[in-house]
CSV table of C-alpha atoms and ligand atoms in Angstrom, one decimal:
chain,number,residue,atom,x,y,z
A,237,MET,CA,-112.1,24.2,104.3
A,238,LYS,CA,-109.8,22.2,106.4
A,239,LEU,CA,-108.6,23.5,109.8
A,240,PHE,CA,-105.1,23.3,110.8
A,241,LEU,CA,-103.4,24.5,113.9
A,242,ASP,CA,-100.3,26.8,113.5
A,243,THR,CA,-98.3,25.8,116.6
A,244,ALA,CA,-95.9,23.2,117.8
A,245,HIS,CA,-97.4,23.2,121.4
A,246,LEU,CA,-98.3,19.6,122.1
A,247,ALA,CA,-101.0,20.2,124.5
A,248,HIS,CA,-102.9,22.5,122.3
A,249,ILE,CA,-102.5,20.1,119.4
A,250,GLN,CA,-103.9,17.4,121.6
A,251,THR,CA,-106.8,19.5,122.7
A,252,ALA,CA,-107.8,20.4,119.2
A,253,HIS,CA,-107.5,16.8,118.1
A,254,ASP,CA,-109.7,15.7,120.9
A,255,TRP,CA,-112.3,18.3,119.8
A,256,GLY,CA,-112.5,16.4,116.5
A,257,VAL,CA,-111.8,19.4,114.3
A,258,LEU,CA,-108.0,19.2,113.7
A,259,ASP,CA,-107.1,18.4,110.1
A,260,GLY,CA,-103.4,19.1,110.3
A,261,VAL,CA,-100.6,21.2,111.8
A,262,THR,CA,-98.2,23.8,110.4
A,263,THR,CA,-95.0,24.7,112.3
A,264,ASN,CA,-92.1,27.1,111.6
A,265,PRO,CA,-88.8,27.6,113.3
A,266,THR,CA,-90.1,30.4,115.6
A,267,LEU,CA,-92.9,28.2,116.9
A,268,ALA,CA,-90.7,25.1,117.3
A,269,GLY,CA,-88.2,27.1,119.2
A,270,LYS,CA,-90.6,27.8,122.0
A,271,GLU,CA,-91.1,24.1,122.9
A,272,GLY,CA,-87.8,23.0,124.4
A,273,LEU,CA,-87.6,19.8,122.4
A,274,ALA,CA,-85.2,18.6,119.6
A,275,PHE,CA,-86.9,19.4,116.3
A,276,SER,CA,-87.2,15.8,115.1
A,277,ASP,CA,-88.7,14.6,118.5
A,278,LEU,CA,-91.1,17.5,118.3
A,279,VAL,CA,-92.3,16.7,114.8
A,280,LYS,CA,-92.6,13.1,115.7
A,281,ALA,CA,-94.7,13.9,118.8
A,282,ILE,CA,-97.0,16.2,116.7
A,283,ALA,CA,-97.3,13.6,114.0
A,284,ASP,CA,-98.2,10.9,116.6
A,285,ILE,CA,-101.2,13.1,117.7
A,286,THR,CA,-102.6,14.0,114.3
A,287,PRO,CA,-102.8,11.8,111.2
A,288,GLY,CA,-103.2,15.0,109.1
A,289,PRO,CA,-100.3,16.8,107.4
A,290,VAL,CA,-97.7,18.1,109.7
A,291,SER,CA,-95.5,21.0,108.0
A,292,ALA,CA,-91.9,21.0,109.1
A,293,GLU,CA,-89.7,23.7,107.7
A,294,VAL,CA,-86.2,23.4,106.3
A,295,VAL,CA,-83.8,25.9,107.5
A,296,ALA,CA,-80.7,25.4,105.2
A,297,GLU,CA,-79.9,28.1,102.6
A,298,GLY,CA,-78.7,26.1,99.6
A,299,ARG,CA,-80.9,24.0,97.4
A,300,ASP,CA,-79.0,20.7,97.9
A,301,GLU,CA,-78.9,21.2,101.6
A,302,MET,CA,-82.6,21.8,101.7
A,303,VAL,CA,-83.2,18.6,99.7
A,304,ALA,CA,-81.0,16.7,102.2
A,305,GLN,CA,-82.9,18.1,105.1
A,306,ALA,CA,-86.2,17.3,103.5
A,307,GLN,CA,-85.2,13.7,103.0
A,308,GLU,CA,-84.5,13.5,106.8
A,309,LEU,CA,-87.6,15.2,107.8
A,310,VAL,CA,-89.9,12.9,105.8
A,311,LYS,CA,-88.3,9.9,107.6
A,312,ILE,CA,-89.8,11.2,110.9
A,313,ALA,CA,-93.4,10.2,110.0
A,314,ASP,CA,-95.5,9.4,107.0
A,315,ASN,CA,-97.6,12.6,107.3
A,316,VAL,CA,-94.7,15.1,107.4
A,317,VAL,CA,-94.9,17.8,104.7
A,318,VAL,CA,-91.8,19.8,104.1
A,319,LYS,CA,-92.0,23.5,104.2
A,320,VAL,CA,-89.8,25.5,101.9
A,321,PRO,CA,-89.4,29.4,101.7
A,322,LEU,CA,-90.3,31.1,98.5
A,323,THR,CA,-86.8,32.0,97.6
A,324,ARG,CA,-84.8,31.1,94.5
A,325,GLU,CA,-83.1,28.3,96.4
A,326,GLY,CA,-86.4,27.2,98.1
A,327,ILE,CA,-88.2,26.9,94.8
A,328,ALA,CA,-85.3,25.0,93.2
A,329,GLY,CA,-85.1,22.8,96.2
A,330,GLY,CA,-88.9,22.4,96.3
A,331,ALA,CA,-88.9,21.3,92.6
A,332,LYS,CA,-86.4,18.6,93.3
A,333,MET,CA,-88.3,17.5,96.4
A,334,THR,CA,-91.5,17.1,94.3
A,335,GLU,CA,-89.6,15.2,91.7
A,336,LEU,CA,-88.5,12.8,94.5
A,337,GLY,CA,-92.1,12.5,95.7
A,338,ILE,CA,-91.7,14.6,98.8
A,339,PRO,CA,-94.8,16.8,99.6
A,340,ILE,CA,-94.0,20.4,100.1
A,341,ASN,CA,-95.7,23.5,101.5
A,342,VAL,CA,-94.2,26.7,100.0
A,343,THR,CA,-94.2,29.2,102.7
A,344,LEU,CA,-93.6,33.0,103.1
A,345,VAL,CA,-95.8,33.8,100.0
A,346,PHE,CA,-96.8,37.4,99.7
A,347,SER,CA,-97.9,37.8,96.0
A,348,PRO,CA,-99.8,36.1,93.3
A,349,ALA,CA,-96.7,35.8,91.1
A,350,GLN,CA,-95.0,33.8,93.9
A,351,ALA,CA,-98.0,31.6,94.3
A,352,ILE,CA,-97.8,30.7,90.6
A,353,LEU,CA,-94.2,29.6,91.0
A,354,ALA,CA,-95.3,27.3,94.0
A,355,ALA,CA,-98.1,25.7,91.8
A,356,ASN,CA,-95.7,25.2,88.8
A,357,ILE,CA,-93.3,23.0,90.9
A,358,GLY,CA,-96.2,20.9,92.1
A,359,ALA,CA,-96.3,22.0,95.7
A,360,THR,CA,-98.9,20.3,97.8
A,361,PHE,CA,-99.7,23.5,99.6
A,362,VAL,CA,-99.0,27.2,99.1
A,363,SER,CA,-99.1,29.4,102.2
A,364,PRO,CA,-100.0,33.1,101.7
A,365,PHE,CA,-99.4,35.0,105.0
A,366,LEU,CA,-102.5,37.1,105.3
A,367,GLY,CA,-101.9,38.7,108.6
A,368,ARG,CA,-98.3,39.8,107.8
A,369,VAL,CA,-99.7,41.5,104.6
A,370,ASP,CA,-102.2,43.3,106.7
A,371,ASP,CA,-99.4,44.3,109.2
A,372,VAL,CA,-97.7,46.3,106.4
A,373,GLY,CA,-100.9,48.0,105.3
A,374,GLY,CA,-101.8,45.6,102.5
A,375,ASP,CA,-105.0,43.6,102.1
A,376,GLY,CA,-104.3,39.9,103.0
A,377,LEU,CA,-107.7,38.7,102.0
A,378,ALA,CA,-107.4,40.3,98.5
A,379,LEU,CA,-104.1,38.4,98.1
A,380,LEU,CA,-105.9,35.2,99.1
A,381,ARG,CA,-108.7,35.9,96.6
A,382,GLU,CA,-106.3,36.5,93.8
A,383,ILE,CA,-104.4,33.3,94.3
A,384,VAL,CA,-107.7,31.2,94.7
A,385,ASP,CA,-108.9,32.7,91.4
A,386,ILE,CA,-105.7,32.1,89.5
A,387,TYR,CA,-105.5,28.5,90.7
A,388,ALA,CA,-109.2,27.9,89.6
A,389,VAL,CA,-108.6,29.4,86.2
A,390,GLN,CA,-105.4,27.4,85.7
A,391,GLY,CA,-106.7,24.2,87.2
A,392,TYR,CA,-103.6,24.0,89.5
A,393,GLY,CA,-103.6,21.1,92.0
A,394,THR,CA,-101.8,22.9,94.8
A,395,GLU,CA,-104.0,23.5,97.8
A,396,VAL,CA,-104.3,27.2,99.0
A,397,LEU,CA,-103.5,27.2,102.7
A,398,ALA,CA,-104.3,30.5,104.3
A,399,ALA,CA,-101.7,31.4,106.9
A,400,SER,CA,-100.9,34.1,109.4
A,401,LEU,CA,-104.6,34.3,110.4
A,402,ARG,CA,-105.1,36.5,113.5
A,403,HIS,CA,-109.0,36.3,114.3
A,404,PRO,CA,-112.2,34.3,113.6
A,405,GLN,CA,-113.2,36.7,110.8
A,406,HIS,CA,-110.1,35.8,108.9
A,407,ILE,CA,-111.2,32.1,109.0
A,408,VAL,CA,-114.8,33.0,107.9
A,409,GLU,CA,-113.5,35.2,105.0
A,410,ALA,CA,-110.9,32.6,103.9
A,411,ALA,CA,-113.8,30.0,103.8
A,412,LYS,CA,-116.0,32.3,101.6
A,413,ILE,CA,-113.0,33.1,99.2
A,414,GLY,CA,-112.5,29.3,98.8
A,415,ALA,CA,-109.2,28.6,100.6
A,416,ASP,CA,-108.6,24.9,100.9
A,417,VAL,CA,-107.0,25.1,104.4
A,418,ALA,CA,-106.8,27.7,107.1
A,419,THR,CA,-104.1,27.5,109.7
A,420,MET,CA,-104.4,29.5,112.9
A,421,PRO,CA,-103.0,29.7,116.4
A,422,PHE,CA,-104.8,27.8,119.1
A,423,ALA,CA,-106.4,30.9,120.6
A,424,VAL,CA,-108.0,31.7,117.3
A,425,MET,CA,-109.4,28.2,116.9
A,426,ASP,CA,-110.7,28.3,120.5
A,427,LYS,CA,-112.5,31.6,119.6
A,428,LEU,CA,-114.4,29.9,116.7
A,429,PHE,CA,-116.5,28.2,119.3
A,430,ASN,CA,-117.6,31.3,121.1
A,431,HIS,CA,-121.1,33.0,120.9
A,432,PRO,CA,-122.8,34.5,123.9
A,433,LEU,CA,-126.2,33.3,122.8
A,434,THR,CA,-124.9,29.7,122.8
A,435,ASP,CA,-123.9,30.2,126.4
A,436,ILE,CA,-127.2,31.6,127.4
A,437,GLY,CA,-129.1,29.0,125.4
A,438,VAL,CA,-127.2,26.1,127.1
A,439,GLU,CA,-127.8,27.6,130.5
A,440,ARG,CA,-131.6,28.2,129.9
A,441,PHE,CA,-131.9,24.6,128.5
A,442,ASN,CA,-130.2,23.2,131.6
A,443,GLN,CA,-132.4,25.2,133.9
A,444,ASP,CA,-135.6,24.2,132.0
A,445,TRP,CA,-134.6,20.6,132.0
A,446,GLU,CA,-134.1,20.7,135.7
A,447,ALA,CA,-137.5,22.4,136.3
A,448,TYR,CA,-139.1,19.7,134.0
A,449,GLN,CA,-137.5,16.8,136.1
A,450,GLN,CA,-138.6,18.4,139.3
A,451,SER,CA,-142.2,18.7,138.0
A,452,LEU,CA,-142.3,15.0,137.3
A,453,ARG,CA,-141.2,14.3,140.9
A,454,LYS,CA,-144.2,16.1,142.3
B,56,E4P,C1,-97.7,29.4,108.6
B,56,E4P,O1,-97.5,28.3,108.3
B,56,E4P,C2,-96.9,30.3,109.4
B,56,E4P,O2,-96.4,29.5,110.4
B,56,E4P,C3,-97.8,31.2,110.1
B,56,E4P,O3,-99.1,31.2,109.8
B,56,E4P,C4,-97.1,32.6,110.4
B,56,E4P,O4,-98.1,33.4,111.2
B,56,E4P,P1,-97.6,34.7,111.9
B,56,E4P,O5,-97.5,35.8,110.8
B,56,E4P,O6,-98.6,34.9,112.9
B,56,E4P,O7,-96.3,34.4,112.5
């Protein structure tokens, strides 16, 4: 399972890239709005850090306007993937984009039926929002499982990108279910490293190494 960051914060993207674990980045208008940079400059700066796919969302409402925006977005860098919402206009625009060879990520997906639409227009990624389903008393992981199962039965080429993940266990369960990608906030990726026994183990090994070196000097 590939690991993406769900952020537009350049320092966090650089850190995850330097860790060697960053496979791509997803952004959305809310995340972009926090960074104080023009959107095209922001997307360019993200794409300069990671060679992996960088999702940039269209914000137009009509199909043709979305396609026009998408054509501008993909000029920013070779690894830009255009995010389209799962609305009628978004799917119509996304279908046109895939026809034009523009890779798309269908976002704001909350049902298996919607995920079928995304696969049928040849999306590169489909993004079910697990955390937001959980927020309204649903079962985000069950949604993910249904989509992964349907895609396997149908042999769809669209990659399932588990989104709106809130904690490390979401990542573990998404991997067990068979998601192709998990996108997460920086704080969640950072937590994937943590285990108290690792910290205790490192400290003990360092102490033992020091004692060993001292014993050689005697
Ligand atoms: C995915 O691409 C979205 O940007 C994201 O995962 C939304 O997450 P949120 O529900 O935490 O805002």
